[in-house]
Structure formats: structure tokens, C-alpha cells
PDB file of C-alpha atoms in Angstrom:
ATOM      1  CA  SER A   1      -1.401  -6.464 -14.067  1.00 72.00           C
ATOM      2  CA  ALA A   2      -0.789  -9.741 -12.256  1.00 83.00           C
ATOM      3  CA  VAL A   3      -3.595 -11.534 -10.442  1.00 92.00           C
ATOM      4  CA  ILE A   4      -2.679 -12.019  -6.802  1.00 96.00           C
ATOM      5  CA  SER A   5      -4.424 -14.269  -4.314  1.00 97.00           C
ATOM      6  CA  GLN A   6      -3.911 -14.673  -0.582  1.00 98.00           C
ATOM      7  CA  LYS A   7      -4.911 -17.407   1.818  1.00 97.00           C
ATOM      8  CA  PRO A   8      -6.543 -17.265   4.267  1.00 97.00           C
ATOM      9  CA  SER A   9      -8.654 -14.177   3.671  1.00 97.00           C
ATOM     10  CA  ARG A  10      -9.241 -13.859   7.407  1.00 97.00           C
ATOM     11  CA  ASP A  11      -8.567 -15.757  10.586  1.00 97.00           C
ATOM     12  CA  ILE A  12      -9.106 -15.502  14.302  1.00 97.00           C
ATOM     13  CA  CYS A  13      -6.242 -16.942  16.334  1.00 97.00           C
ATOM     14  CA  GLN A  14      -5.308 -17.445  19.951  1.00 97.00           C
ATOM     15  CA  ARG A  15      -2.335 -15.649  21.428  1.00 97.00           C
ATOM     16  CA  GLY A  16       0.886 -17.634  21.394  1.00 97.00           C
ATOM     17  CA  THR A  17       0.048 -19.476  18.180  1.00 97.00           C
ATOM     18  CA  SER A  18       1.399 -18.911  14.671  1.00 98.00           C
ATOM     19  CA  LEU A  19      -0.308 -18.336  11.340  1.00 98.00           C
ATOM     20  CA  THR A  20       1.154 -18.757   7.874  1.00 98.00           C
ATOM     21  CA  ILE A  21      -0.236 -16.564   5.112  1.00 98.00           C
ATOM     22  CA  GLN A  22       0.192 -17.567   1.490  1.00 98.00           C
ATOM     23  CA  CYS A  23       0.540 -15.263  -1.508  1.00 98.00           C
ATOM     24  CA  GLN A  24       0.180 -16.679  -5.020  1.00 97.00           C
ATOM     25  CA  VAL A  25       0.711 -14.744  -8.262  1.00 96.00           C
ATOM     26  CA  ASP A  26      -0.472 -15.899 -11.682  1.00 95.00           C
ATOM     27  CA  SER A  27       2.811 -14.938 -13.364  1.00 91.00           C
ATOM     28  CA  GLN A  28       6.473 -14.824 -12.465  1.00 91.00           C
ATOM     29  CA  VAL A  29       7.475 -11.639 -10.678  1.00 89.00           C
ATOM     30  CA  THR A  30      10.839 -10.455  -9.477  1.00 86.00           C
ATOM     31  CA  MET A  31       9.769  -8.423  -6.489  1.00 86.00           C
ATOM     32  CA  MET A  32       7.320  -9.485  -3.792  1.00 92.00           C
ATOM     33  CA  PHE A  33       6.645  -7.519  -0.647  1.00 94.00           C
ATOM     34  CA  TRP A  34       4.764  -8.007   2.611  1.00 97.00           C
ATOM     35  CA  TYR A  35       2.979  -5.138   4.344  1.00 97.00           C
ATOM     36  CA  ARG A  36       1.035  -4.715   7.545  1.00 97.00           C
ATOM     37  CA  GLN A  37      -1.899  -2.375   7.960  1.00 96.00           C
ATOM     38  CA  GLN A  38      -2.933  -1.918  11.565  1.00 94.00           C
ATOM     39  CA  PRO A  39      -6.491  -0.762  12.308  1.00 90.00           C
ATOM     40  CA  GLY A  40      -7.051   2.784  11.084  1.00 87.00           C
ATOM     41  CA  GLN A  41      -3.444   3.098   9.906  1.00 90.00           C
ATOM     42  CA  SER A  42      -1.614   3.216   6.623  1.00 90.00           C
ATOM     43  CA  LEU A  43       0.586   0.494   5.183  1.00 94.00           C
ATOM     44  CA  THR A  44       3.946  -0.391   6.676  1.00 94.00           C
ATOM     45  CA  LEU A  45       6.471  -2.486   4.790  1.00 94.00           C
ATOM     46  CA  ILE A  46       7.508  -5.575   6.725  1.00 96.00           C
ATOM     47  CA  ALA A  47       9.990  -7.077   4.289  1.00 95.00           C
ATOM     48  CA  THR A  48      10.978  -7.759   0.726  1.00 93.00           C
ATOM     49  CA  ALA A  49      10.695 -11.450  -0.150  1.00 93.00           C
ATOM     50  CA  ASN A  50      13.729 -12.454  -2.191  1.00 84.00           C
ATOM     51  CA  GLN A  51      13.662 -15.581  -4.330  1.00 85.00           C
ATOM     52  CA  GLY A  52      16.446 -17.937  -3.373  1.00 82.00           C
ATOM     53  CA  SER A  53      17.734 -15.925  -0.438  1.00 82.00           C
ATOM     54  CA  GLU A  54      16.640 -14.551   2.914  1.00 87.00           C
ATOM     55  CA  ALA A  55      14.054 -11.820   3.035  1.00 92.00           C
ATOM     56  CA  THR A  56      15.150  -8.246   3.651  1.00 93.00           C
ATOM     57  CA  TYR A  57      13.411  -6.874   6.740  1.00 95.00           C
ATOM     58  CA  GLU A  58      12.566  -3.271   7.564  1.00 94.00           C
ATOM     59  CA  SER A  59      13.470  -1.634  10.813  1.00 93.00           C
ATOM     60  CA  GLY A  60      11.282  -2.951  13.615  1.00 95.00           C
ATOM     61  CA  PHE A  61      10.588  -6.306  11.984  1.00 97.00           C
ATOM     62  CA  VAL A  62      12.654  -9.441  12.625  1.00 96.00           C
ATOM     63  CA  ILE A  63      12.872 -12.840  11.024  1.00 96.00           C
ATOM     64  CA  ASP A  64      12.054 -14.724  14.222  1.00 97.00           C
ATOM     65  CA  LYS A  65       8.691 -12.975  14.437  1.00 97.00           C
ATOM     66  CA  PHE A  66       7.891 -12.803  10.716  1.00 97.00           C
ATOM     67  CA  PRO A  67       9.671 -15.624   8.876  1.00 97.00           C
ATOM     68  CA  ILE A  68       9.193 -15.396   5.113  1.00 96.00           C
ATOM     69  CA  SER A  69       9.692 -17.960   2.391  1.00 95.00           C
ATOM     70  CA  ARG A  70       9.996 -17.363  -1.360  1.00 95.00           C
ATOM     71  CA  PRO A  71      10.532 -20.749  -2.978  1.00 93.00           C
ATOM     72  CA  ASN A  72       9.872 -19.542  -6.539  1.00 93.00           C
ATOM     73  CA  LEU A  73       8.894 -16.493  -8.587  1.00 92.00           C
ATOM     74  CA  THR A  74       5.129 -16.942  -8.108  1.00 95.00           C
ATOM     75  CA  PHE A  75       4.725 -17.781  -4.423  1.00 96.00           C
ATOM     76  CA  SER A  76       5.633 -16.502  -0.984  1.00 96.00           C
ATOM     77  CA  THR A  77       4.544 -17.103   2.600  1.00 97.00           C
ATOM     78  CA  LEU A  78       4.622 -14.898   5.670  1.00 98.00           C
ATOM     79  CA  THR A  79       4.331 -16.459   9.109  1.00 98.00           C
ATOM     80  CA  VAL A  80       3.245 -14.408  12.093  1.00 98.00           C
ATOM     81  CA  SER A  81       4.791 -16.207  15.051  1.00 98.00           C
ATOM     82  CA  ASN A  82       3.915 -16.298  18.733  1.00 97.00           C
ATOM     83  CA  MET A  83       1.022 -13.954  18.122  1.00 97.00           C
ATOM     84  CA  SER A  84      -0.282 -11.340  20.527  1.00 97.00           C
ATOM     85  CA  PRO A  85      -3.337  -9.068  20.194  1.00 96.00           C
ATOM     86  CA  GLU A  86      -0.996  -6.335  18.897  1.00 96.00           C
ATOM     87  CA  ASP A  87      -0.499  -8.445  15.775  1.00 97.00           C
ATOM     88  CA  SER A  88      -4.147  -7.983  14.836  1.00 97.00           C
ATOM     89  CA  SER A  89      -3.863  -6.329  11.438  1.00 97.00           C
ATOM     90  CA  ILE A  90      -4.412  -6.766   7.750  1.00 97.00           C
ATOM     91  CA  TYR A  91      -1.419  -8.394   6.078  1.00 98.00           C
ATOM     92  CA  LEU A  92      -0.942  -7.674   2.401  1.00 98.00           C
ATOM     93  CA  CYS A  93       1.411  -8.995  -0.206  1.00 97.00           C
ATOM     94  CA  SER A  94       2.286  -6.959  -3.254  1.00 95.00           C
ATOM     95  CA  VAL A  95       4.224  -7.483  -6.452  1.00 93.00           C
ATOM     96  CA  GLY A  96       6.154  -5.149  -8.699  1.00 86.00           C
ATOM     97  CA  GLY A  97       8.480  -2.442  -7.516  1.00 68.00           C
ATOM     98  CA  GLY A  98      11.783  -1.018  -8.652  1.00 60.00           C
ATOM     99  CA  VAL A  99      12.367   2.575  -9.675  1.00 56.00           C
ATOM    100  CA  SER A 100       9.199   3.070 -11.666  1.00 58.00           C
ATOM    101  CA  ASP A 101       7.359  -0.245 -11.515  1.00 72.00           C
ATOM    102  CA  THR A 102       3.955  -0.040  -9.967  1.00 86.00           C
ATOM    103  CA  GLN A 103       3.100  -2.246  -7.016  1.00 90.00           C
ATOM    104  CA  TYR A 104      -0.131  -4.194  -7.073  1.00 92.00           C
ATOM    105  CA  PHE A 105      -1.660  -5.598  -3.938  1.00 95.00           C
ATOM    106  CA  GLY A 106      -3.291  -8.853  -3.069  1.00 97.00           C
ATOM    107  CA  PRO A 107      -6.698  -8.887  -1.353  1.00 97.00           C
ATOM    108  CA  GLY A 108      -5.145  -9.077   2.109  1.00 97.00           C
ATOM    109  CA  THR A 109      -5.487 -11.335   5.144  1.00 98.00           C
ATOM    110  CA  ARG A 110      -7.410  -9.934   8.074  1.00 97.00           C
ATOM    111  CA  LEU A 111      -5.956 -11.368  11.287  1.00 97.00           C
ATOM    112  CA  THR A 112      -7.534 -11.065  14.699  1.00 97.00           C
ATOM    113  CA  VAL A 113      -5.608 -12.324  17.713  1.00 97.00           C
ATOM    114  CA  LEU A 114      -7.551 -12.952  20.911  1.00 96.00           C
TER     115      LEU A 114
ATOM    116  CA  GLN B   1       9.943  14.120   9.502  1.00 65.00           C
ATOM    117  CA  LYS B   2       7.741  11.518   7.875  1.00 73.00           C
ATOM    118  CA  GLU B   3       8.723  10.502   4.376  1.00 88.00           C
ATOM    119  CA  VAL B   4       5.236  11.084   2.961  1.00 94.00           C
ATOM    120  CA  GLU B   5       2.645  13.388   4.473  1.00 94.00           C
ATOM    121  CA  GLN B   6      -0.931  13.904   3.375  1.00 94.00           C
ATOM    122  CA  ASN B   7      -3.400  16.648   4.237  1.00 83.00           C
ATOM    123  CA  SER B   8      -5.402  15.624   7.233  1.00 74.00           C
ATOM    124  CA  GLY B   9      -8.935  14.495   6.692  1.00 81.00           C
ATOM    125  CA  PRO B  10     -11.565  13.527   6.607  1.00 93.00           C
ATOM    126  CA  LEU B  11     -12.641  15.425   3.516  1.00 95.00           C
ATOM    127  CA  SER B  12     -16.340  15.779   2.809  1.00 96.00           C
ATOM    128  CA  VAL B  13     -17.511  17.090  -0.559  1.00 96.00           C
ATOM    129  CA  PRO B  14     -20.949  17.292  -2.190  1.00 97.00           C
ATOM    130  CA  GLU B  15     -21.690  15.115  -5.169  1.00 97.00           C
ATOM    131  CA  GLY B  16     -20.485  16.750  -8.378  1.00 97.00           C
ATOM    132  CA  ALA B  17     -17.822  18.869  -6.663  1.00 97.00           C
ATOM    133  CA  ILE B  18     -14.040  18.638  -6.964  1.00 97.00           C
ATOM    134  CA  ALA B  19     -12.144  16.805  -4.237  1.00 96.00           C
ATOM    135  CA  SER B  20      -8.560  17.984  -3.803  1.00 96.00           C
ATOM    136  CA  LEU B  21      -6.004  15.798  -2.053  1.00 97.00           C
ATOM    137  CA  ASN B  22      -2.467  16.905  -1.248  1.00 96.00           C
ATOM    138  CA  CYS B  23       0.746  15.085  -0.464  1.00 96.00           C
ATOM    139  CA  THR B  24       4.311  16.173   0.284  1.00 96.00           C
ATOM    140  CA  TYR B  25       7.408  14.021   0.412  1.00 95.00           C
ATOM    141  CA  SER B  26      10.815  14.437   1.981  1.00 92.00           C
ATOM    142  CA  ASP B  27      13.145  12.538  -0.369  1.00 89.00           C
ATOM    143  CA  ARG B  28      14.154  15.022  -3.080  1.00 89.00           C
ATOM    144  CA  GLY B  29      15.504  12.136  -5.177  1.00 87.00           C
ATOM    145  CA  SER B  30      12.117  10.410  -5.494  1.00 88.00           C
ATOM    146  CA  GLN B  31      11.060   9.838  -9.083  1.00 86.00           C
ATOM    147  CA  SER B  32       7.858   7.785  -8.916  1.00 91.00           C
ATOM    148  CA  PHE B  33       4.579   8.753  -7.310  1.00 94.00           C
ATOM    149  CA  PHE B  34       1.311   6.917  -6.938  1.00 96.00           C
ATOM    150  CA  TRP B  35      -2.212   7.391  -5.700  1.00 97.00           C
ATOM    151  CA  TYR B  36      -4.071   4.360  -4.369  1.00 97.00           C
ATOM    152  CA  ARG B  37      -7.724   4.154  -3.428  1.00 97.00           C
ATOM    153  CA  GLN B  38      -8.745   1.885  -0.578  1.00 96.00           C
ATOM    154  CA  TYR B  39     -12.353   1.067   0.165  1.00 96.00           C
ATOM    155  CA  SER B  40     -13.174  -0.017   3.688  1.00 93.00           C
ATOM    156  CA  GLY B  41     -12.219  -3.645   4.187  1.00 90.00           C
ATOM    157  CA  LYS B  42     -10.460  -3.881   0.835  1.00 94.00           C
ATOM    158  CA  SER B  43      -6.861  -3.725  -0.330  1.00 95.00           C
ATOM    159  CA  PRO B  44      -5.341  -0.655  -2.020  1.00 96.00           C
ATOM    160  CA  GLU B  45      -6.124  -0.214  -5.697  1.00 96.00           C
ATOM    161  CA  LEU B  46      -3.873   1.854  -7.965  1.00 95.00           C
ATOM    162  CA  ILE B  47      -5.662   4.762  -9.601  1.00 95.00           C
ATOM    163  CA  MET B  48      -2.846   7.018 -10.802  1.00 94.00           C
ATOM    164  CA  SER B  49       0.900   7.022 -11.295  1.00 94.00           C
ATOM    165  CA  ILE B  50       2.952  10.067 -12.229  1.00 95.00           C
ATOM    166  CA  TYR B  51       6.647  10.445 -12.926  1.00 93.00           C
ATOM    167  CA  SER B  52       7.098  13.873 -14.588  1.00 93.00           C
ATOM    168  CA  ASN B  53       6.328  17.396 -13.466  1.00 96.00           C
ATOM    169  CA  GLY B  54       2.946  18.684 -14.520  1.00 96.00           C
ATOM    170  CA  ASP B  55      -0.506  17.225 -14.818  1.00 96.00           C
ATOM    171  CA  LYS B  56      -1.661  13.760 -15.774  1.00 97.00           C
ATOM    172  CA  GLU B  57      -5.314  13.156 -16.452  1.00 97.00           C
ATOM    173  CA  ASP B  58      -7.217   9.862 -16.448  1.00 95.00           C
ATOM    174  CA  GLY B  59     -10.963  10.215 -16.667  1.00 96.00           C
ATOM    175  CA  ARG B  60     -12.196  12.195 -13.686  1.00 97.00           C
ATOM    176  CA  PHE B  61      -8.818  11.974 -11.947  1.00 98.00           C
ATOM    177  CA  THR B  62      -5.927  14.396 -12.394  1.00 98.00           C
ATOM    178  CA  ALA B  63      -2.588  13.961 -10.688  1.00 97.00           C
ATOM    179  CA  GLN B  64      -0.259  16.937 -10.382  1.00 97.00           C
ATOM    180  CA  LEU B  65       3.446  16.732  -9.603  1.00 97.00           C
ATOM    181  CA  ASN B  66       5.871  19.490  -8.641  1.00 97.00           C
ATOM    182  CA  LYS B  67       9.272  18.023  -7.848  1.00 94.00           C
ATOM    183  CA  ALA B  68      10.789  21.385  -6.955  1.00 95.00           C
ATOM    184  CA  SER B  69       8.197  21.818  -4.215  1.00 95.00           C
ATOM    185  CA  GLN B  70       8.171  18.071  -3.413  1.00 95.00           C
ATOM    186  CA  TYR B  71       4.436  18.089  -3.804  1.00 95.00           C
ATOM    187  CA  VAL B  72       1.956  15.787  -5.499  1.00 97.00           C
ATOM    188  CA  SER B  73      -1.796  16.175  -5.579  1.00 97.00           C
ATOM    189  CA  LEU B  74      -4.884  14.374  -6.804  1.00 97.00           C
ATOM    190  CA  LEU B  75      -8.029  16.053  -8.054  1.00 97.00           C
ATOM    191  CA  ILE B  76     -11.276  14.142  -8.381  1.00 97.00           C
ATOM    192  CA  ARG B  77     -13.702  15.987 -10.640  1.00 98.00           C
ATOM    193  CA  ASP B  78     -17.461  15.460 -10.598  1.00 97.00           C
ATOM    194  CA  SER B  79     -17.173  13.496  -7.368  1.00 97.00           C
ATOM    195  CA  GLN B  80     -19.529  10.547  -7.028  1.00 97.00           C
ATOM    196  CA  PRO B  81     -20.660   8.657  -3.909  1.00 96.00           C
ATOM    197  CA  SER B  82     -18.622   5.706  -5.245  1.00 96.00           C
ATOM    198  CA  ASP B  83     -15.486   7.843  -4.790  1.00 97.00           C
ATOM    199  CA  SER B  84     -15.970   7.685  -1.018  1.00 97.00           C
ATOM    200  CA  ALA B  85     -12.826   5.888   0.160  1.00 97.00           C
ATOM    201  CA  THR B  86      -9.414   6.463   1.695  1.00 96.00           C
ATOM    202  CA  TYR B  87      -6.813   7.774  -0.750  1.00 97.00           C
ATOM    203  CA  LEU B  88      -3.203   6.859  -0.144  1.00 97.00           C
ATOM    204  CA  CYS B  89      -0.277   8.792  -1.559  1.00 97.00           C
ATOM    205  CA  ALA B  90       2.793   6.606  -2.141  1.00 95.00           C
ATOM    206  CA  VAL B  91       6.325   7.477  -3.178  1.00 93.00           C
ATOM    207  CA  ILE B  92       9.209   5.289  -4.234  1.00 89.00           C
ATOM    208  CA  THR B  93      12.167   6.438  -2.185  1.00 79.00           C
ATOM    209  CA  ASN B  94      15.809   6.296  -3.209  1.00 70.00           C
ATOM    210  CA  ASP B  95      16.124   2.728  -1.902  1.00 73.00           C
ATOM    211  CA  TYR B  96      13.382   1.616  -4.321  1.00 75.00           C
ATOM    212  CA  LYS B  97      10.813   1.011  -1.605  1.00 83.00           C
ATOM    213  CA  LEU B  98       7.234   2.251  -1.600  1.00 89.00           C
ATOM    214  CA  SER B  99       6.489   4.602   1.267  1.00 92.00           C
ATOM    215  CA  PHE B 100       2.881   5.482   2.069  1.00 94.00           C
ATOM    216  CA  GLY B 101       1.242   8.514   3.574  1.00 94.00           C
ATOM    217  CA  ALA B 102      -1.323   8.147   6.321  1.00 93.00           C
ATOM    218  CA  GLY B 103      -4.198   8.470   3.868  1.00 95.00           C
ATOM    219  CA  THR B 104      -7.068  10.925   3.462  1.00 95.00           C
ATOM    220  CA  THR B 105     -10.625   9.682   3.862  1.00 95.00           C
ATOM    221  CA  VAL B 106     -13.027  11.223   1.375  1.00 97.00           C
ATOM    222  CA  THR B 107     -16.795  11.198   1.783  1.00 97.00           C
ATOM    223  CA  VAL B 108     -18.953  12.320  -1.116  1.00 97.00           C
ATOM    224  CA  ARG B 109     -22.364  13.518   0.055  1.00 94.00           C
ATOM    225  CA  ALA B 110     -25.272  12.713  -2.235  1.00 88.00           C
TER     226      ALA B 110
END
């Protein structure tokens, strides 16, 4: 499976600021995804990061709040904009997908918003 | 109705016992099913995938799938304290996205 890294691993931010999270994969992958895991909850898909086009967002998530870039097949960023304490979560990128492809997860970014 | 539902936990089992985890899903067209293990503070780690009806064994883990009943389960035999974690059932829905259950927390008592 691909080796996935995320930066930063954790951060503490002030409300109203923005944080950009990076996801780097050691091989080219077609599908990259961003998830949020709120404290004590399961994973919720934020969006699918598409190479060369806009990300596809799930219901309840919008581009203005969570802009995503996918400049190539090994890298993506997720920005959490105008943060509030409700954005305190673990943000995870994953790769893989499709009908039977397995998804593998990066180590996650633990975000705390004060 | 949630797309993926898991039996409520937490589940506590003695060391050496069998832990049984259950999951149901709503999309009858789903074809791919996964179990992830997540240790506290860590990201999910794939432990099993299953695509066909029946049992699939990998070491101490056995996944069982029954598409007619829309049911998938995970058995952990000879449970060890290192198996203490949250187990997430995940299903690829008909729009090729991975949908997760709420997770079942397992504690193995030494």
C-alpha cells in the first residue's frame, strides 16, 4: 500500500484563522479523499480531491469553508477557513477507492481551535 | 436510516475469548466491505476486506458477509489486550464512496 504523510500532525489555532493541511503520497494515485473525525465520532467524508479540477464536496461541506487543491497525483491540501471551536477535529486524507479498491489513511492532523 | 450501523458498544471480553462485531448496511447494491481498526489517537488501519458471501479468514480475524441479509461481521479469536481498539465497519456505496459505521470499542481484559 502507498505511504501517506500529513503535515502538520497537530496544531492549536485561534478562532477566525485558517490552517492548511498537506497530504503527500509516495506514489501516484487516482483518488484522494479528505475526512473529518470529530471527537468520539466516526469518519465523515468532506470531499473527493480531483486532480486538475474542483473537488467534489459532500452534503454539508462547502468550498468556501474547506478549499481543496490537488495539483498532481501525489499531493493535496485541505484548508480549514475562518475556524471556530466546532472545527476541532482530526482531519484525515486517504487514497484508493473505486468499486473494490481499498482506502488507506494518512496519520491524520489533530486540530484544536480555541 | 443510517447507511452503515454497528452494534452498540463498548464490548468487553476476557483475554483468549472471541469478540464478535456486527454491522448492517442499507444499500443493497453495495459490493465491497471493510473492517478498520483504530487505536486511540491513531488513524484507521485496514484489517479485513470482503467482497463475496461467506467467510474470509486472516489469522485470528474472520469476516463474514451475507448480502441477502445486508449483514457483515468480524470475529476476533483468541482476543489479546493489543486488540483493544475501536473497530469501524465501512461499506462502499453505489456512488463509490466509503461510508463508515459509528464504530464499536472493544476492550480485552487481561
